[in-house]
Structures are given as structure tokens and as C-alpha cells.
Amino acid sequence: MTKDKKDWKAFKSTGLRELALTAPYMHNGVFETIDDVVEFLNKGGGDDKNKSPLLAPLNLTKEEKQALKRFCLSL
Ligand code: HEM
């Protein structure tokens, strides 16, 4: 916690092991399923003023989203 405004909402990424057993997801449990998380990321994530421009929409195909989900649930 730096209390520097530029670091607002910046925090260490959570581990992804055992994701199949740890729903709901994100720090506030906002997503019930991995599909919800993948859809959120596919849209480029949330709309925060400090969000990196690197976090842009991914435009994944249905197959790519399914592959990501299967990967997440395999961990
Ligand atoms: C398509 C690629 C990605 C996938 C499939 C993915 C997957 C996930 C999943 C499943 C979670 C929820 C974990 C949980 O609640 O137990 C998560 C959270 C998180 N991911 Fe990713 N992620 C991706 C890209 C990224 C990128 C590019 C970053 C950072 C540059 C990132 C940073 C984070 C952070 C900080 C959280 C915690 C968010 C919170 O608790 O609110 N992820 N990710």
C-alpha cells in the first residue's frame, strides 16, 4: 500500500490454482463462473481511470474463450 494516487487499485494478482473450486471470482466475488471472468476480460476489463491502455478488448472467438476456460479449470 503506497497511498500514491497513481497506484490506486493496483494490487498483486491472485493465484489461479484450484480455480474450479474457488468460485465466486475476483476480490469481491462478482463473477460466479469462469465464463463470466473470460467475458469480462474479453471486453477489456472494467472501466477504471487507472486502467492500463494495454488492457484492451481481446475479440476472442467462441473457441478461444472455451480454450481459456478449460485452461483455467485445469490449474
Ligand atoms: C485472458 C487472459 C486472462 C485470464 C484468463 C485471467 C484469469 C483470471 C481469473 C480466472 C481471475 C479470478 C481469480 C480468482 O478470483 O480466484 C483473475 C483475476 C485477476 N487477474 Fe487475470 N486473467 C487474464 C488476464 C490478466 C491480465 C492481463 C492481468 C494484469 C495485467 C490480470 C490480473 C488479474 C488480477 C489483478 C486479478 C484479481 C482481480 C480481483 O480480485 O478483482 N489478469 N484473472
GROMACS .gro file of N, CA, C and O and ligand atoms in nm:
model
  343
    1MET      N    1   0.085  -0.120   0.000
    1MET     CA    2   0.000   0.000   0.000
    1MET      C    3   0.088   0.124   0.000
    1MET      O    4   0.152   0.155   0.100
    2THR      N    5   0.094   0.194  -0.114
    2THR     CA    6   0.183   0.311  -0.124
    2THR      C    7   0.110   0.441  -0.090
    2THR      O    8   0.173   0.541  -0.062
    3LYS      N    9  -0.023   0.439  -0.098
    3LYS     CA   10  -0.106   0.559  -0.079
    3LYS      C   11  -0.079   0.664  -0.187
    3LYS      O   12  -0.124   0.778  -0.177
    4ASP      N   13  -0.002   0.626  -0.290
    4ASP     CA   14   0.020   0.716  -0.404
    4ASP      C   15  -0.100   0.700  -0.498
    4ASP      O   16  -0.139   0.588  -0.531
    5LYS      N   17  -0.158   0.813  -0.543
    5LYS     CA   18  -0.280   0.804  -0.625
    5LYS      C   19  -0.259   0.725  -0.753
    5LYS      O   20  -0.350   0.661  -0.804
    6LYS      N   21  -0.137   0.728  -0.806
    6LYS     CA   22  -0.114   0.655  -0.932
    6LYS      C   23  -0.119   0.504  -0.909
    6LYS      O   24  -0.134   0.428  -1.003
    7ASP      N   25  -0.109   0.461  -0.786
    7ASP     CA   26  -0.115   0.318  -0.755
    7ASP      C   27  -0.255   0.273  -0.713
    7ASP      O   28  -0.275   0.158  -0.675
    8TRP      N   29  -0.352   0.363  -0.720
    8TRP     CA   30  -0.488   0.331  -0.677
    8TRP      C   31  -0.541   0.211  -0.755
    8TRP      O   32  -0.533   0.205  -0.877
    9LYS      N   33  -0.592   0.113  -0.683
    9LYS     CA   34  -0.646  -0.012  -0.739
    9LYS      C   35  -0.540  -0.104  -0.800
    9LYS      O   36  -0.573  -0.199  -0.868
   10ALA      N   37  -0.412  -0.076  -0.779
   10ALA     CA   38  -0.307  -0.167  -0.825
   10ALA      C   39  -0.279  -0.264  -0.711
   10ALA      O   40  -0.257  -0.221  -0.597
   11PHE      N   41  -0.286  -0.394  -0.740
   11PHE     CA   42  -0.256  -0.491  -0.635
   11PHE      C   43  -0.205  -0.619  -0.697
   11PHE      O   44  -0.215  -0.640  -0.819
   12LYS      N   45  -0.144  -0.701  -0.613
   12LYS     CA   46  -0.085  -0.824  -0.661
   12LYS      C   47  -0.192  -0.918  -0.715
   12LYS      O   48  -0.297  -0.934  -0.653
   13SER      N   49  -0.164  -0.978  -0.832
   13SER     CA   50  -0.261  -1.071  -0.891
   13SER      C   51  -0.277  -1.194  -0.804
   13SER      O   52  -0.181  -1.244  -0.747
   14THR      N   53  -0.398  -1.239  -0.797
   14THR     CA   54  -0.427  -1.360  -0.721
   14THR      C   55  -0.370  -1.484  -0.792
   14THR      O   56  -0.351  -1.482  -0.913
   15GLY      N   57  -0.343  -1.589  -0.716
   15GLY     CA   58  -0.302  -1.715  -0.777
   15GLY      C   59  -0.421  -1.780  -0.846
   15GLY      O   60  -0.535  -1.752  -0.811
   16LEU      N   61  -0.394  -1.864  -0.945
   16LEU     CA   62  -0.506  -1.923  -1.021
   16LEU      C   63  -0.520  -2.074  -0.999
   16LEU      O   64  -0.601  -2.138  -1.066
   17ARG      N   65  -0.444  -2.129  -0.904
   17ARG     CA   66  -0.457  -2.273  -0.878
   17ARG      C   67  -0.593  -2.307  -0.819
   17ARG      O   68  -0.648  -2.229  -0.742
   18GLU      N   69  -0.643  -2.426  -0.854
   18GLU     CA   70  -0.768  -2.479  -0.798
   18GLU      C   71  -0.888  -2.389  -0.830
   18GLU      O   72  -0.984  -2.385  -0.754
   19LEU      N   73  -0.882  -2.318  -0.943
   19LEU     CA   74  -0.992  -2.227  -0.977
   19LEU      C   75  -1.127  -2.296  -0.982
   19LEU      O   76  -1.229  -2.234  -0.953
   20ALA      N   77  -1.126  -2.426  -1.021
   20ALA     CA   78  -1.253  -2.498  -1.031
   20ALA      C   79  -1.325  -2.502  -0.896
   20ALA      O   80  -1.447  -2.520  -0.892
   21LEU      N   81  -1.248  -2.483  -0.787
   21LEU     CA   82  -1.306  -2.497  -0.653
   21LEU      C   83  -1.325  -2.365  -0.580
   21LEU      O   84  -1.369  -2.365  -0.465
   22THR      N   85  -1.288  -2.253  -0.643
   22THR     CA   86  -1.279  -2.129  -0.565
   22THR      C   87  -1.378  -2.019  -0.608
   22THR      O   88  -1.357  -1.903  -0.575
   23ALA      N   89  -1.482  -2.057  -0.682
   23ALA     CA   90  -1.585  -1.957  -0.716
   23ALA      C   91  -1.651  -1.908  -0.587
   23ALA      O   92  -1.656  -1.984  -0.488
   24PRO      N   93  -1.702  -1.787  -0.582
   24PRO     CA   94  -1.705  -1.688  -0.689
   24PRO      C   95  -1.569  -1.617  -0.703
   24PRO      O   96  -1.488  -1.623  -0.612
   25TYR      N   97  -1.549  -1.550  -0.818
   25TYR     CA   98  -1.419  -1.497  -0.855
   25TYR      C   99  -1.408  -1.346  -0.838
   25TYR      O  100  -1.507  -1.276  -0.831
   26MET      N  101  -1.282  -1.304  -0.837
   26MET     CA  102  -1.236  -1.165  -0.816
   26MET      C  103  -1.245  -1.131  -0.666
   26MET      O  104  -1.305  -1.204  -0.589
   27HIS      N  105  -1.182  -1.018  -0.630
   27HIS     CA  106  -1.168  -0.985  -0.487
   27HIS      C  107  -1.303  -0.968  -0.419
   27HIS      O  108  -1.314  -0.986  -0.298
   28ASN      N  109  -1.406  -0.935  -0.499
   28ASN     CA  110  -1.538  -0.911  -0.440
   28ASN      C  111  -1.640  -1.020  -0.477
   28ASN      O  112  -1.758  -1.004  -0.451
   29GLY      N  113  -1.591  -1.129  -0.539
   29GLY     CA  114  -1.682  -1.239  -0.573
   29GLY      C  115  -1.788  -1.202  -0.675
   29GLY      O  116  -1.895  -1.263  -0.679
   30VAL      N  117  -1.759  -1.104  -0.760
   30VAL     CA  118  -1.863  -1.053  -0.850
   30VAL      C  119  -1.901  -1.153  -0.960
   30VAL      O  120  -2.012  -1.148  -1.011
   31PHE      N  121  -1.808  -1.247  -0.995
   31PHE     CA  122  -1.836  -1.341  -1.103
   31PHE      C  123  -1.854  -1.483  -1.049
   31PHE      O  124  -1.768  -1.534  -0.979
   32GLU      N  125  -1.966  -1.546  -1.087
   32GLU     CA  126  -1.998  -1.681  -1.041
   32GLU      C  127  -1.920  -1.787  -1.118
   32GLU      O  128  -1.895  -1.895  -1.066
   33THR      N  129  -1.888  -1.760  -1.244
   33THR     CA  130  -1.828  -1.862  -1.330
   33THR      C  131  -1.704  -1.807  -1.402
   33THR      O  132  -1.689  -1.685  -1.418
   34ILE      N  133  -1.620  -1.902  -1.450
   34ILE     CA  134  -1.503  -1.864  -1.530
   34ILE      C  135  -1.550  -1.801  -1.661
   34ILE      O  136  -1.486  -1.709  -1.713
   35ASP      N  137  -1.661  -1.848  -1.715
   35ASP     CA  138  -1.716  -1.785  -1.837
   35ASP      C  139  -1.736  -1.635  -1.814
   35ASP      O  140  -1.706  -1.554  -1.902
   36ASP      N  141  -1.788  -1.600  -1.696
   36ASP     CA  142  -1.811  -1.457  -1.666
   36ASP      C  143  -1.679  -1.381  -1.666
   36ASP      O  144  -1.670  -1.269  -1.717
   37VAL      N  145  -1.575  -1.443  -1.605
   37VAL     CA  146  -1.444  -1.376  -1.597
   37VAL      C  147  -1.386  -1.358  -1.737
   37VAL      O  148  -1.339  -1.249  -1.773
   38VAL      N  149  -1.391  -1.465  -1.817
   38VAL     CA  150  -1.335  -1.460  -1.953
   38VAL      C  151  -1.409  -1.355  -2.036
   38VAL      O  152  -1.348  -1.277  -2.110
   39GLU      N  153  -1.541  -1.348  -2.020
   39GLU     CA  154  -1.620  -1.248  -2.095
   39GLU      C  155  -1.580  -1.107  -2.054
   39GLU      O  156  -1.565  -1.017  -2.139
   40PHE      N  157  -1.561  -1.088  -1.924
   40PHE     CA  158  -1.518  -0.957  -1.871
   40PHE      C  159  -1.383  -0.917  -1.931
   40PHE      O  160  -1.365  -0.804  -1.979
   41LEU      N  161  -1.287  -1.012  -1.931
   41LEU     CA  162  -1.154  -0.982  -1.985
   41LEU      C  163  -1.161  -0.963  -2.136
   41LEU      O  164  -1.089  -0.879  -2.192
   42ASN      N  165  -1.247  -1.038  -2.202
   42ASN     CA  166  -1.261  -1.025  -2.346
   42ASN      C  167  -1.308  -0.885  -2.386
   42ASN      O  168  -1.275  -0.834  -2.492
   43LYS      N  169  -1.382  -0.822  -2.295
   43LYS     CA  170  -1.429  -0.685  -2.322
   43LYS      C  171  -1.324  -0.581  -2.283
   43LYS      O  172  -1.348  -0.461  -2.293
   44GLY      N  173  -1.209  -0.627  -2.232
   44GLY     CA  174  -1.103  -0.534  -2.192
   44GLY      C  175  -1.107  -0.500  -2.045
   44GLY      O  176  -1.038  -0.409  -2.000
   45GLY      N  177  -1.188  -0.571  -1.968
   45GLY     CA  178  -1.194  -0.549  -1.824
   45GLY      C  179  -1.282  -0.430  -1.788
   45GLY      O  180  -1.358  -0.380  -1.871
   46GLY      N  181  -1.272  -0.387  -1.664
   46GLY     CA  182  -1.357  -0.279  -1.613
   46GLY      C  183  -1.313  -0.143  -1.664
   46GLY      O  184  -1.214  -0.131  -1.736
   47ASP      N  185  -1.387  -0.041  -1.622
   47ASP     CA  186  -1.362   0.094  -1.673
   47ASP      C  187  -1.308   0.181  -1.561
   47ASP      O  188  -1.377   0.265  -1.507
   48ASP      N  189  -1.182   0.161  -1.526
   48ASP     CA  190  -1.120   0.238  -1.418
   48ASP      C  191  -1.026   0.343  -1.474
   48ASP      O  192  -0.960   0.322  -1.575
   49LYS      N  193  -1.019   0.458  -1.405
   49LYS     CA  194  -0.936   0.567  -1.458
   49LYS      C  195  -0.788   0.531  -1.462
   49LYS      O  196  -0.713   0.584  -1.543
   50ASN      N  197  -0.744   0.439  -1.377
   50ASN     CA  198  -0.603   0.400  -1.375
   50ASN      C  199  -0.574   0.276  -1.460
   50ASN      O  200  -0.466   0.221  -1.454
   51LYS      N  201  -0.673   0.230  -1.537
   51LYS     CA  202  -0.653   0.107  -1.615
   51LYS      C  203  -0.546   0.127  -1.722
   51LYS      O  204  -0.544   0.229  -1.791
   52SER      N  205  -0.457   0.026  -1.735
   52SER     CA  206  -0.352   0.033  -1.837
   52SER      C  207  -0.413   0.030  -1.976
   52SER      O  208  -0.506  -0.049  -2.002
   53PRO      N  209  -0.362   0.110  -2.069
   53PRO     CA  210  -0.410   0.104  -2.207
   53PRO      C  211  -0.382  -0.031  -2.272
   53PRO      O  212  -0.438  -0.064  -2.377
   54LEU      N  213  -0.294  -0.109  -2.208
   54LEU     CA  214  -0.266  -0.243  -2.262
   54LEU      C  215  -0.384  -0.337  -2.244
   54LEU      O  216  -0.395  -0.439  -2.312
   55LEU      N  217  -0.473  -0.304  -2.149
   55LEU     CA  218  -0.589  -0.391  -2.125
   55LEU      C  219  -0.703  -0.349  -2.217
   55LEU      O  220  -0.793  -0.275  -2.180
   56ALA      N  221  -0.695  -0.395  -2.340
   56ALA     CA  222  -0.791  -0.360  -2.445
   56ALA      C  223  -0.879  -0.481  -2.474
   56ALA      O  224  -0.847  -0.593  -2.434
   57PRO      N  225  -0.992  -0.462  -2.544
   57PRO     CA  226  -1.074  -0.577  -2.583
   57PRO      C  227  -0.993  -0.680  -2.662
   57PRO      O  228  -0.904  -0.643  -2.740
   58LEU      N  229  -1.023  -0.808  -2.638
   58LEU     CA  230  -0.944  -0.915  -2.699
   58LEU      C  231  -1.006  -0.971  -2.826
   58LEU      O  232  -0.938  -1.031  -2.907
   59ASN      N  233  -1.137  -0.952  -2.841
   59ASN     CA  234  -1.208  -1.005  -2.960
   59ASN      C  235  -1.182  -1.153  -2.981
   59ASN      O  236  -1.152  -1.197  -3.093
   60LEU      N  237  -1.193  -1.231  -2.874
   60LEU     CA  238  -1.170  -1.375  -2.884
   60LEU      C  239  -1.288  -1.444  -2.951
   60LEU      O  240  -1.403  -1.401  -2.936
   61THR      N  241  -1.258  -1.552  -3.023
   61THR     CA  242  -1.365  -1.633  -3.080
   61THR      C  243  -1.425  -1.721  -2.970
   61THR      O  244  -1.367  -1.735  -2.861
   62LYS      N  245  -1.539  -1.782  -3.000
   62LYS     CA  246  -1.604  -1.873  -2.905
   62LYS      C  247  -1.507  -1.986  -2.867
   62LYS      O  248  -1.496  -2.024  -2.750
   63GLU      N  249  -1.435  -2.039  -2.966
   63GLU     CA  250  -1.341  -2.148  -2.941
   63GLU      C  251  -1.226  -2.102  -2.849
   63GLU      O  252  -1.185  -2.173  -2.759
   64GLU      N  253  -1.176  -1.981  -2.874
   64GLU     CA  254  -1.066  -1.929  -2.790
   64GLU      C  255  -1.112  -1.908  -2.646
   64GLU      O  256  -1.039  -1.937  -2.551
   65LYS      N  257  -1.236  -1.859  -2.630
   65LYS     CA  258  -1.289  -1.839  -2.495
   65LYS      C  259  -1.304  -1.973  -2.423
   65LYS      O  260  -1.272  -1.986  -2.305
   66GLN      N  261  -1.350  -2.073  -2.497
   66GLN     CA  262  -1.365  -2.206  -2.437
   66GLN      C  263  -1.230  -2.264  -2.398
   66GLN      O  264  -1.215  -2.327  -2.293
   67ALA      N  265  -1.128  -2.241  -2.484
   67ALA     CA  266  -0.993  -2.292  -2.455
   67ALA      C  267  -0.938  -2.225  -2.329
   67ALA      O  268  -0.877  -2.291  -2.244
   68LEU      N  269  -0.961  -2.094  -2.315
   68LEU     CA  270  -0.914  -2.023  -2.195
   68LEU      C  271  -0.983  -2.076  -2.070
   68LEU      O  272  -0.921  -2.096  -1.967
   69LYS      N  273  -1.113  -2.099  -2.083
   69LYS     CA  274  -1.189  -2.153  -1.969
   69LYS      C  275  -1.134  -2.290  -1.928
   69LYS      O  276  -1.110  -2.316  -1.810
   70ARG      N  277  -1.113  -2.376  -2.029
   70ARG     CA  278  -1.062  -2.511  -1.999
   70ARG      C  279  -0.925  -2.502  -1.934
   70ARG      O  280  -0.893  -2.576  -1.842
   71PHE      N  281  -0.841  -2.410  -1.984
   71PHE     CA  282  -0.708  -2.391  -1.924
   71PHE      C  283  -0.724  -2.350  -1.777
   71PHE      O  284  -0.661  -2.409  -1.688
   72CYS      N  285  -0.808  -2.248  -1.752
   72CYS     CA  286  -0.825  -2.201  -1.614
   72CYS      C  287  -0.870  -2.315  -1.522
   72CYS      O  288  -0.819  -2.331  -1.411
   73LEU      N  289  -0.965  -2.395  -1.571
   73LEU     CA  290  -1.021  -2.501  -1.486
   73LEU      C  291  -0.926  -2.621  -1.473
   73LEU      O  292  -0.950  -2.710  -1.392
   74SER      N  293  -0.818  -2.622  -1.553
   74SER     CA  294  -0.723  -2.733  -1.544
   74SER      C  295  -0.615  -2.707  -1.438
   74SER      O  296  -0.537  -2.797  -1.406
   75LEU      N  297  -0.611  -2.586  -1.385
   75LEU     CA  298  -0.497  -2.550  -1.298
   75LEU      C  299  -0.509  -2.611  -1.159
   75LEU      O  300  -0.617  -2.626  -1.108
   76HEM     C1  301  -0.731  -1.359  -2.091
   76HEM     C2  302  -0.634  -1.354  -2.001
   76HEM     C3  303  -0.662  -1.371  -1.853
   76HEM     C4  304  -0.728  -1.473  -1.788
   76HEM     C5  305  -0.792  -1.598  -1.850
   76HEM     C6  306  -0.731  -1.438  -1.648
   76HEM     C7  307  -0.793  -1.512  -1.549
   76HEM     C8  308  -0.824  -1.463  -1.424
   76HEM     C9  309  -0.915  -1.524  -1.331
   76HEM    C10  310  -0.992  -1.654  -1.353
   76HEM    C11  311  -0.921  -1.444  -1.221
   76HEM    C12  312  -1.004  -1.467  -1.093
   76HEM    C13  313  -0.920  -1.535  -0.989
   76HEM    C14  314  -0.997  -1.557  -0.860
   76HEM     O1  315  -1.086  -1.477  -0.825
   76HEM     O2  316  -0.968  -1.655  -0.788
   76HEM    C15  317  -0.832  -1.332  -1.244
   76HEM    C16  318  -0.810  -1.228  -1.156
   76HEM    C17  319  -0.714  -1.131  -1.174
   76HEM     N1  320  -0.633  -1.114  -1.282
   76HEM    FE1  321  -0.642  -1.219  -1.453
   76HEM     N2  322  -0.664  -1.319  -1.629
   76HEM    C18  323  -0.622  -1.274  -1.751
   76HEM    C19  324  -0.552  -1.157  -1.777
   76HEM    C20  325  -0.498  -1.074  -1.680
   76HEM    C21  326  -0.408  -0.963  -1.705
   76HEM    C22  327  -0.356  -0.924  -1.843
   76HEM    C23  328  -0.379  -0.909  -1.583
   76HEM    C24  329  -0.290  -0.795  -1.546
   76HEM    C25  330  -0.218  -0.725  -1.634
   76HEM    C26  331  -0.454  -0.982  -1.484
   76HEM    C27  332  -0.456  -0.956  -1.348
   76HEM    C28  333  -0.550  -1.006  -1.261
   76HEM    C29  334  -0.579  -0.951  -1.129
   76HEM    C30  335  -0.510  -0.829  -1.062
   76HEM    C31  336  -0.682  -1.028  -1.075
   76HEM    C32  337  -0.752  -1.009  -0.941
   76HEM    C33  338  -0.876  -0.922  -0.967
   76HEM    C34  339  -0.968  -0.911  -0.847
   76HEM     O3  340  -0.953  -0.984  -0.748
   76HEM     O4  341  -1.060  -0.829  -0.851
   76HEM     N3  342  -0.525  -1.084  -1.546
   76HEM     N4  343  -0.774  -1.347  -1.368
   0.00000   0.00000   0.00000
